[in-house]
PDB file of C-alpha atoms and ligand atoms in Angstrom:
ATOM      1  CA  MET U  28      37.952  84.919  58.010  1.00 56.00           C
ATOM      2  CA  LEU U  29      38.892  87.334  60.813  1.00 56.00           C
ATOM      3  CA  TYR U  30      39.771  84.356  62.969  1.00 61.00           C
ATOM      4  CA  LYS U  31      42.044  83.011  60.256  1.00 63.00           C
ATOM      5  CA  LEU U  32      43.795  86.376  59.939  1.00 57.00           C
ATOM      6  CA  PHE U  33      44.438  86.474  63.686  1.00 57.00           C
ATOM      7  CA  ALA U  34      45.745  82.913  63.605  1.00 61.00           C
ATOM      8  CA  LEU U  35      48.103  83.782  60.755  1.00 56.00           C
ATOM      9  CA  PHE U  36      49.237  86.906  62.635  1.00 57.00           C
ATOM     10  CA  GLY U  37      49.915  84.844  65.768  1.00 58.00           C
ATOM     11  CA  LEU U  38      51.825  82.228  63.801  1.00 55.00           C
ATOM     12  CA  SER U  39      54.023  84.869  62.170  1.00 57.00           C
ATOM     13  CA  LEU U  40      54.791  86.361  65.603  1.00 53.00           C
ATOM     14  CA  ILE U  41      55.882  82.962  66.858  1.00 54.00           C
ATOM     15  CA  LEU U  42      58.041  82.479  63.742  1.00 52.00           C
ATOM     16  CA  VAL U  43      59.680  85.898  64.248  1.00 51.00           C
ATOM     17  CA  ALA U  44      60.290  85.070  67.938  1.00 52.00           C
ATOM     18  CA  CYS U  45      61.883  81.768  66.995  1.00 54.00           C
ATOM     19  CA  THR U  46      64.187  83.125  64.331  1.00 56.00           C
ATOM     20  CA  THR U  47      65.638  86.022  66.395  1.00 62.00           C
ATOM     21  CA  HIS U  48      68.927  85.123  68.052  1.00 70.00           C
ATOM     22  CA  PRO U  49      68.869  84.114  71.694  1.00 71.00           C
ATOM     23  CA  PRO U  50      70.616  86.591  74.026  1.00 76.00           C
ATOM     24  CA  ALA U  51      74.338  85.993  74.406  1.00 78.00           C
ATOM     25  CA  PRO U  52      75.196  84.059  77.596  1.00 73.00           C
ATOM     26  CA  PRO U  53      76.762  86.137  80.374  1.00 69.00           C
ATOM     27  CA  PRO U  54      80.568  86.032  80.404  1.00 68.00           C
ATOM     28  CA  ILE U  55      82.044  83.401  82.732  1.00 64.00           C
ATOM     29  CA  PRO U  56      83.293  85.338  85.817  1.00 58.00           C
ATOM     30  CA  LYS U  57      87.052  85.064  86.157  1.00 68.00           C
ATOM     31  CA  ASP U  58      88.614  84.111  89.470  1.00 69.00           C
ATOM     32  CA  PRO U  59      90.601  87.256  90.448  1.00 67.00           C
ATOM     33  CA  ALA U  60      92.939  85.149  92.582  1.00 65.00           C
ATOM     34  CA  LEU U  61      93.958  83.140  89.507  1.00 69.00           C
ATOM     35  CA  ASP U  62      94.625  86.309  87.520  1.00 84.00           C
ATOM     36  CA  LEU U  63      96.654  87.745  90.416  1.00 89.00           C
ATOM     37  CA  LYS U  64      99.018  84.768  90.365  1.00 89.00           C
ATOM     38  CA  ASN U  65      99.942  85.528  86.765  1.00 90.00           C
ATOM     39  CA  THR U  66     100.177  89.284  87.260  1.00 92.00           C
ATOM     40  CA  PRO U  67     103.691  90.555  88.033  1.00 95.00           C
ATOM     41  CA  LEU U  68     104.169  92.690  91.162  1.00 96.00           C
ATOM     42  CA  PRO U  69     104.817  96.205  89.840  1.00 96.00           C
ATOM     43  CA  LYS U  70     108.313  97.599  90.558  1.00 97.00           C
ATOM     44  CA  LYS U  71     106.692 100.845  91.714  1.00 98.00           C
ATOM     45  CA  LEU U  72     103.739 100.913  94.095  1.00 98.00           C
ATOM     46  CA  PRO U  73     101.587 103.828  95.273  1.00 98.00           C
ATOM     47  CA  ILE U  74     102.233 105.035  98.838  1.00 98.00           C
ATOM     48  CA  PRO U  75      99.565 103.276 100.920  1.00 98.00           C
ATOM     49  CA  VAL U  76      98.742 106.271 103.141  1.00 98.00           C
ATOM     50  CA  GLN U  77      96.520 109.000 101.776  1.00 98.00           C
ATOM     51  CA  GLY U  78      98.251 112.371 101.233  1.00 98.00           C
ATOM     52  CA  ILE U  79     101.822 111.160 101.897  1.00 98.00           C
ATOM     53  CA  GLN U  80     104.429 112.023  99.260  1.00 96.00           C
ATOM     54  CA  ALA U  81     107.557 110.036  98.438  1.00 96.00           C
ATOM     55  CA  GLN U  82     109.850 112.773  99.843  1.00 96.00           C
ATOM     56  CA  GLN U  83     108.196 112.298 103.284  1.00 96.00           C
ATOM     57  CA  LEU U  84     109.204 108.629 103.519  1.00 97.00           C
ATOM     58  CA  SER U  85     112.253 107.460 105.390  1.00 95.00           C
ATOM     59  CA  ASP U  86     113.870 104.094 104.959  1.00 96.00           C
ATOM     60  CA  THR U  87     113.332 102.277 108.262  1.00 93.00           C
ATOM     61  CA  TRP U  88     114.186  98.834 106.841  1.00 95.00           C
ATOM     62  CA  GLY U  89     116.468  96.665 108.963  1.00 89.00           C
ATOM     63  CA  ALA U  90     116.449  98.879 112.058  1.00 84.00           C
ATOM     64  CA  SER U  91     116.861  96.897 115.279  1.00 85.00           C
ATOM     65  CA  ARG U  92     113.627  96.141 117.103  1.00 83.00           C
ATOM     66  CA  GLY U  93     115.130  94.369 120.115  1.00 81.00           C
ATOM     67  CA  GLN U  94     115.544  90.674 120.951  1.00 83.00           C
ATOM     68  CA  GLY U  95     117.444  90.247 117.676  1.00 84.00           C
ATOM     69  CA  ARG U  96     114.437  91.286 115.621  1.00 85.00           C
ATOM     70  CA  LEU U  97     115.044  93.523 112.599  1.00 89.00           C
ATOM     71  CA  HIS U  98     112.463  95.814 111.163  1.00 92.00           C
ATOM     72  CA  GLU U  99     110.872  94.036 108.180  1.00 95.00           C
ATOM     73  CA  GLY U 100     109.020  96.915 106.620  1.00 97.00           C
ATOM     74  CA  ILE U 101     108.588 100.645 106.425  1.00 97.00           C
ATOM     75  CA  ASP U 102     106.957 102.915 109.000  1.00 97.00           C
ATOM     76  CA  ILE U 103     104.939 105.675 107.362  1.00 98.00           C
ATOM     77  CA  MET U 104     104.126 108.396 109.871  1.00 97.00           C
ATOM     78  CA  ALA U 105     100.698 110.021 109.564  1.00 98.00           C
ATOM     79  CA  PRO U 106      97.991 111.428 111.831  1.00 98.00           C
ATOM     80  CA  ARG U 107      95.677 108.922 113.492  1.00 98.00           C
ATOM     81  CA  GLY U 108      92.690 108.177 111.281  1.00 98.00           C
ATOM     82  CA  THR U 109      94.434 108.937 107.978  1.00 98.00           C
ATOM     83  CA  LYS U 110      93.157 106.563 105.302  1.00 98.00           C
ATOM     84  CA  VAL U 111      95.285 103.482 104.518  1.00 98.00           C
ATOM     85  CA  LEU U 112      95.038 102.520 100.836  1.00 98.00           C
ATOM     86  CA  SER U 113      95.991  99.169  99.362  1.00 98.00           C
ATOM     87  CA  ALA U 114      99.323  99.402  97.525  1.00 98.00           C
ATOM     88  CA  THR U 115      98.217  96.615  95.192  1.00 97.00           C
ATOM     89  CA  GLU U 116      95.178  94.816  93.965  1.00 96.00           C
ATOM     90  CA  GLY U 117      94.633  91.632  95.898  1.00 96.00           C
ATOM     91  CA  VAL U 118      92.493  89.456  98.092  1.00 96.00           C
ATOM     92  CA  ILE U 119      91.927  90.127 101.810  1.00 97.00           C
ATOM     93  CA  ALA U 120      93.586  87.058 103.374  1.00 97.00           C
ATOM     94  CA  ASP U 121      93.627  87.693 107.142  1.00 97.00           C
ATOM     95  CA  LEU U 122      92.114  90.301 109.440  1.00 98.00           C
ATOM     96  CA  ARG U 123      92.985  88.788 112.817  1.00 97.00           C
ATOM     97  CA  ASN U 124      94.711  90.961 115.411  1.00 97.00           C
ATOM     98  CA  ASN U 125      98.201  90.014 116.638  1.00 96.00           C
ATOM     99  CA  ASN U 126     100.348  91.155 119.603  1.00 95.00           C
ATOM    100  CA  LEU U 127     102.997  92.989 117.599  1.00 95.00           C
ATOM    101  CA  GLY U 128     100.901  94.417 114.785  1.00 97.00           C
ATOM    102  CA  GLY U 129      97.703  95.127 116.678  1.00 98.00           C
ATOM    103  CA  LYS U 130      94.914  95.585 114.157  1.00 98.00           C
ATOM    104  CA  VAL U 131      96.302  94.349 110.845  1.00 98.00           C
ATOM    105  CA  ILE U 132      95.362  93.474 107.278  1.00 98.00           C
ATOM    106  CA  TRP U 133      97.078  90.791 105.174  1.00 98.00           C
ATOM    107  CA  ILE U 134      96.504  91.040 101.438  1.00 97.00           C
ATOM    108  CA  LEU U 135      97.537  88.356  98.927  1.00 97.00           C
ATOM    109  CA  GLY U 136      98.627  90.412  95.927  1.00 97.00           C
ATOM    110  CA  PRO U 137     100.132  89.982  92.454  1.00 96.00           C
ATOM    111  CA  SER U 138     102.508  87.053  91.831  1.00 96.00           C
ATOM    112  CA  SER U 139     101.591  85.590  95.267  1.00 95.00           C
ATOM    113  CA  SER U 140     103.213  88.531  97.064  1.00 97.00           C
ATOM    114  CA  TRP U 141     101.922  89.217 100.602  1.00 98.00           C
ATOM    115  CA  HIS U 142     101.256  92.706 101.897  1.00 98.00           C
ATOM    116  CA  TYR U 143     101.041  93.491 105.611  1.00 98.00           C
ATOM    117  CA  TYR U 144      99.407  96.642 107.007  1.00 98.00           C
ATOM    118  CA  ALA U 145      99.818  96.953 110.769  1.00 98.00           C
ATOM    119  CA  HIS U 146      99.140  99.149 113.836  1.00 98.00           C
ATOM    120  CA  LEU U 147      95.793 100.236 112.310  1.00 98.00           C
ATOM    121  CA  ASP U 148      93.395 102.284 114.354  1.00 98.00           C
ATOM    122  CA  ALA U 149      90.705 100.293 112.538  1.00 98.00           C
ATOM    123  CA  GLN U 150      90.113  98.256 109.455  1.00 98.00           C
ATOM    124  CA  ARG U 151      87.476  99.471 107.027  1.00 98.00           C
ATOM    125  CA  SER U 152      84.370  98.191 108.797  1.00 97.00           C
ATOM    126  CA  ASP U 153      82.863  96.252 105.876  1.00 97.00           C
ATOM    127  CA  LEU U 154      86.100  94.498 104.911  1.00 97.00           C
ATOM    128  CA  LYS U 155      85.904  90.694 104.930  1.00 97.00           C
ATOM    129  CA  VAL U 156      88.369  87.854 104.260  1.00 97.00           C
ATOM    130  CA  GLY U 157      88.002  86.915 100.604  1.00 95.00           C
ATOM    131  CA  ASP U 158      87.147  90.425  99.437  1.00 95.00           C
ATOM    132  CA  TYR U 159      88.915  91.591  96.313  1.00 95.00           C
ATOM    133  CA  VAL U 160      90.464  95.058  96.586  1.00 96.00           C
ATOM    134  CA  ARG U 161      91.833  97.320  93.877  1.00 95.00           C
ATOM    135  CA  ARG U 162      95.104  99.184  93.952  1.00 96.00           C
ATOM    136  CA  GLY U 163      94.504 102.431  95.850  1.00 97.00           C
ATOM    137  CA  GLU U 164      91.312 101.186  97.524  1.00 98.00           C
ATOM    138  CA  HIS U 165      90.654 102.374 101.084  1.00 98.00           C
ATOM    139  CA  ILE U 166      91.205  99.469 103.510  1.00 98.00           C
ATOM    140  CA  GLY U 167      91.755 100.995 106.928  1.00 98.00           C
ATOM    141  CA  PHE U 168      92.917 103.856 109.134  1.00 98.00           C
ATOM    142  CA  VAL U 169      96.348 104.758 110.552  1.00 98.00           C
ATOM    143  CA  GLY U 170      96.791 104.159 114.282  1.00 98.00           C
ATOM    144  CA  ASN U 171      99.277 102.796 116.827  1.00 98.00           C
ATOM    145  CA  THR U 172      97.773  99.493 117.973  1.00 98.00           C
ATOM    146  CA  GLY U 173      99.941  96.492 118.960  1.00 97.00           C
ATOM    147  CA  ASN U 174     103.500  97.206 120.035  1.00 94.00           C
ATOM    148  CA  ALA U 175     103.297 100.756 118.597  1.00 95.00           C
ATOM    149  CA  GLN U 176     101.180 101.992 121.501  1.00 95.00           C
ATOM    150  CA  ALA U 177     104.093 104.053 122.878  1.00 94.00           C
ATOM    151  CA  THR U 178     104.952 105.632 119.515  1.00 95.00           C
ATOM    152  CA  ALA U 179     103.204 108.135 117.266  1.00 97.00           C
ATOM    153  CA  PRO U 180     100.539 106.754 114.894  1.00 98.00           C
ATOM    154  CA  HIS U 181     102.000 105.264 111.720  1.00 98.00           C
ATOM    155  CA  LEU U 182     101.388 102.585 109.182  1.00 98.00           C
ATOM    156  CA  HIS U 183     103.779  99.660 109.243  1.00 98.00           C
ATOM    157  CA  TYR U 184     103.801  98.282 105.700  1.00 98.00           C
ATOM    158  CA  GLY U 185     105.554  95.003 104.840  1.00 98.00           C
ATOM    159  CA  ILE U 186     106.018  93.184 101.563  1.00 98.00           C
ATOM    160  CA  TYR U 187     106.809  89.454 101.485  1.00 98.00           C
ATOM    161  CA  LEU U 188     107.635  87.565  98.286  1.00 97.00           C
ATOM    162  CA  GLN U 189     107.913  83.966  99.525  1.00 96.00           C
ATOM    163  CA  GLY U 190     104.730  83.518 101.476  1.00 96.00           C
ATOM    164  CA  LYS U 191     102.824  85.011 104.339  1.00 97.00           C
ATOM    165  CA  GLY U 192     105.558  86.575 106.551  1.00 95.00           C
ATOM    166  CA  ARG U 193     108.355  84.947 104.521  1.00 96.00           C
ATOM    167  CA  GLY U 194     110.878  86.586 102.190  1.00 96.00           C
ATOM    168  CA  ALA U 195     110.584  90.203 103.335  1.00 96.00           C
ATOM    169  CA  VAL U 196     111.790  92.865 100.916  1.00 97.00           C
ATOM    170  CA  ASN U 197     112.255  96.553 101.564  1.00 97.00           C
ATOM    171  CA  PRO U 198     108.988  98.412 100.697  1.00 98.00           C
ATOM    172  CA  PHE U 199     110.889 101.720 100.539  1.00 98.00           C
ATOM    173  CA  LEU U 200     112.402 100.596  97.218  1.00 97.00           C
ATOM    174  CA  TYR U 201     108.868 100.156  95.774  1.00 98.00           C
ATOM    175  CA  LEU U 202     107.461 103.423  97.141  1.00 98.00           C
ATOM    176  CA  ARG U 203     110.167 106.005  96.560  1.00 91.00           C
TER     177      ARG U 203
HETATM  178 ZN1  LIG I  25     107.223  99.098 111.600  1.00 93.36          ZN
END
């Protein structure tokens, strides 16, 4: 009799277990790079150097840089080691040094815009190609590496709308 009761109890437990709903499947993770493509580049971007206000910026777009080169970006003066913050969300696309920029970061941002941060003292040490960064996220430190070695530390920030290093637009217009 007792055995039968236990068997019945066990059976009812199994029945209850079978009739409760299975847990919902986890949401399918979205590819942030795909979302980025369909996100417009905001007309106004945050200043990518911590503590710098719009009134402190000067428009250095188009200034001559010798050998026929024109300045394709904005120089934001700040003490060495000041945090550089991403002006947009995006994917870290390239972290390789180059002669002109020194230590640099390329970020592929909204609407396939490219964002170039140069003359860094250092990149954030854990940053890797393929990492997704949020707008305002810390990515590096102001310095004067590359061809800025003879000038005061500053961030060179460039925005390109037609590809990596192609279709430069004046960042000052986005930051003021
Ligand atoms: Zn510059």
